[in-house]
Coordinates of C-alpha atoms in Angstrom, one line a residue:
X1 CA 0.0 0.0 0.0
X2 CA 1.6 3.3 -1.1
X3 CA 1.4 6.1 1.5
X4 CA 0.3 9.5 0.2
X5 CA 0.0 12.5 2.5
X6 CA 0.1 10.1 5.6
X7 CA -2.7 7.9 4.3
X8 CA -2.3 4.3 3.0
X9 CA -4.1 4.2 -0.3
X10 CA -5.3 0.9 -1.8
X11 CA -2.6 -0.5 -4.1
X12 CA -4.9 -2.5 -6.5
X13 CA -7.0 0.5 -7.6
X14 CA -6.2 3.0 -10.3
X15 CA -4.3 6.0 -8.9
X16 CA -7.2 8.5 -9.4
X17 CA -9.5 6.3 -7.4
X18 CA -6.9 5.5 -4.7
X19 CA -6.4 9.3 -4.2
X20 CA -10.1 9.6 -3.3
X21 CA -9.5 7.7 -0.1
X22 CA -7.8 10.8 1.2
X23 CA -10.4 13.1 3.0
X24 CA -10.8 16.2 1.0
X25 CA -10.0 14.7 -2.4
X26 CA -12.8 13.7 -4.8
X27 CA -12.6 12.2 -8.3
X28 CA -12.3 15.5 -10.1
X29 CA -9.6 16.8 -7.8
X30 CA -7.7 13.5 -8.0
X31 CA -7.5 13.8 -11.8
X32 CA -6.4 17.4 -11.6
X33 CA -3.6 16.5 -9.1
X34 CA -2.4 13.7 -11.4
X35 CA -2.5 16.0 -14.4
X36 CA -0.4 18.6 -12.5
X37 CA 2.0 15.9 -11.4
X38 CA 2.2 14.6 -15.0
X39 CA 1.1 11.1 -14.1
X40 CA -1.3 8.9 -16.1
X41 CA -4.5 8.2 -14.2
X42 CA -4.9 4.7 -15.6
X43 CA -1.9 3.0 -13.9
X44 CA -2.5 1.2 -10.6
X45 CA -1.3 2.7 -7.3
X46 CA 1.2 -0.2 -6.7
X47 CA 2.9 0.7 -10.0
X48 CA 3.9 4.2 -8.8
X49 CA 7.6 4.7 -8.1
X50 CA 9.1 6.9 -5.4
X51 CA 9.5 9.9 -7.7
X52 CA 5.9 9.8 -8.8
X53 CA 4.7 9.4 -5.2
X54 CA 6.8 12.4 -4.1
X55 CA 5.4 14.5 -7.0
X56 CA 1.8 13.7 -6.0
X57 CA 2.6 14.5 -2.4
X58 CA 4.2 17.7 -3.3
X59 CA 1.3 18.9 -5.4
X60 CA -1.2 18.0 -2.6
X61 CA 0.9 19.7 0.1
X62 CA 1.4 22.9 -2.0
X63 CA -2.2 23.4 -3.2
X64 CA -4.8 21.6 -1.1
X65 CA -6.1 21.4 2.5
X66 CA -6.7 17.7 3.3
X67 CA -7.3 15.3 6.2
X68 CA -6.8 16.5 9.7
X69 CA -6.4 20.2 8.8
X70 CA -9.5 20.1 6.7
X71 CA -11.5 18.4 9.4
X72 CA -10.3 21.0 12.0
X73 CA -11.2 23.8 9.6
X74 CA -14.7 22.5 9.0
X75 CA -15.3 22.0 12.8
X76 CA -14.0 25.5 13.5
X77 CA -16.4 26.9 10.8
X78 CA -19.3 25.1 12.5
X79 CA -18.2 26.3 15.9
X80 CA -18.1 29.9 14.6
X81 CA -21.6 29.7 13.3
X82 CA -22.8 28.4 16.6
X83 CA -21.0 31.1 18.6
X84 CA -22.4 34.0 16.5
X85 CA -25.9 32.4 16.8
X86 CA -26.4 32.2 13.1
X87 CA -29.4 30.3 11.8
X88 CA -27.2 27.6 10.4
X89 CA -25.4 27.4 13.8
X90 CA -28.7 26.9 15.6
X91 CA -29.6 24.1 13.2
X92 CA -26.2 22.4 13.8
X93 CA -26.7 22.8 17.6
X94 CA -30.2 21.2 17.4
X95 CA -29.1 18.4 15.1
X96 CA -31.5 19.3 12.4
X97 CA -30.9 19.7 8.6
X98 CA -28.9 22.8 7.9
X99 CA -29.5 23.4 4.2
X100 CA -33.2 24.1 4.1
X101 CA -34.5 20.5 3.7
X102 CA -38.0 19.7 5.0
X103 CA -38.2 18.1 8.5
X104 CA -41.9 17.0 8.7
X105 CA -40.7 13.8 6.9
X106 CA -37.4 12.6 5.6
X107 CA -35.0 14.1 8.1
X108 CA -34.2 10.8 9.8
X109 CA -30.4 10.9 9.2
X110 CA -30.0 14.2 11.2
X111 CA -32.8 13.6 13.7
X112 CA -32.0 10.0 14.5
X113 CA -34.5 7.1 15.0
X114 CA -38.1 8.0 15.6
X115 CA -39.2 8.8 19.1
X116 CA -42.8 7.8 19.2
X117 CA -45.1 10.0 21.4
X118 CA -48.4 8.6 22.7
X119 CA -51.3 10.1 20.8
X120 CA -54.9 10.9 22.0
X121 CA -57.3 8.1 22.5
X122 CA -59.9 7.6 19.8
X123 CA -63.6 8.4 20.3
X124 CA -64.7 4.7 20.4
X125 CA -62.2 3.8 23.2
X126 CA -63.6 6.6 25.3
X127 CA -67.2 5.2 25.4
X128 CA -66.2 1.7 26.6

């Protein structure tokens, strides 16, 4: 398994797919990195030599924020929104969808499993 930017990327996959295992690098960005490093994106990650690995690492270090630094930056951005009491910060704080999605239905990922609340008794049950 080759190591790029401190992450072990899978060796059997094509390089551009292997790069997507690094947090902050998607398919489009992976191909741009390989183009800038002048490496074909069709070769497998295990076929990269030390020179090519160092070129990829150099391009990533110079131009992109990835992994721990990116996670830290995102969490600081969310904390800032919470601190200034922005609407988005309040939604983060309450664990609700942040980007305007509906919550009456279909918000289960953010809200978690359903918490059933006992409803009113029906009219027929009251007479018995």
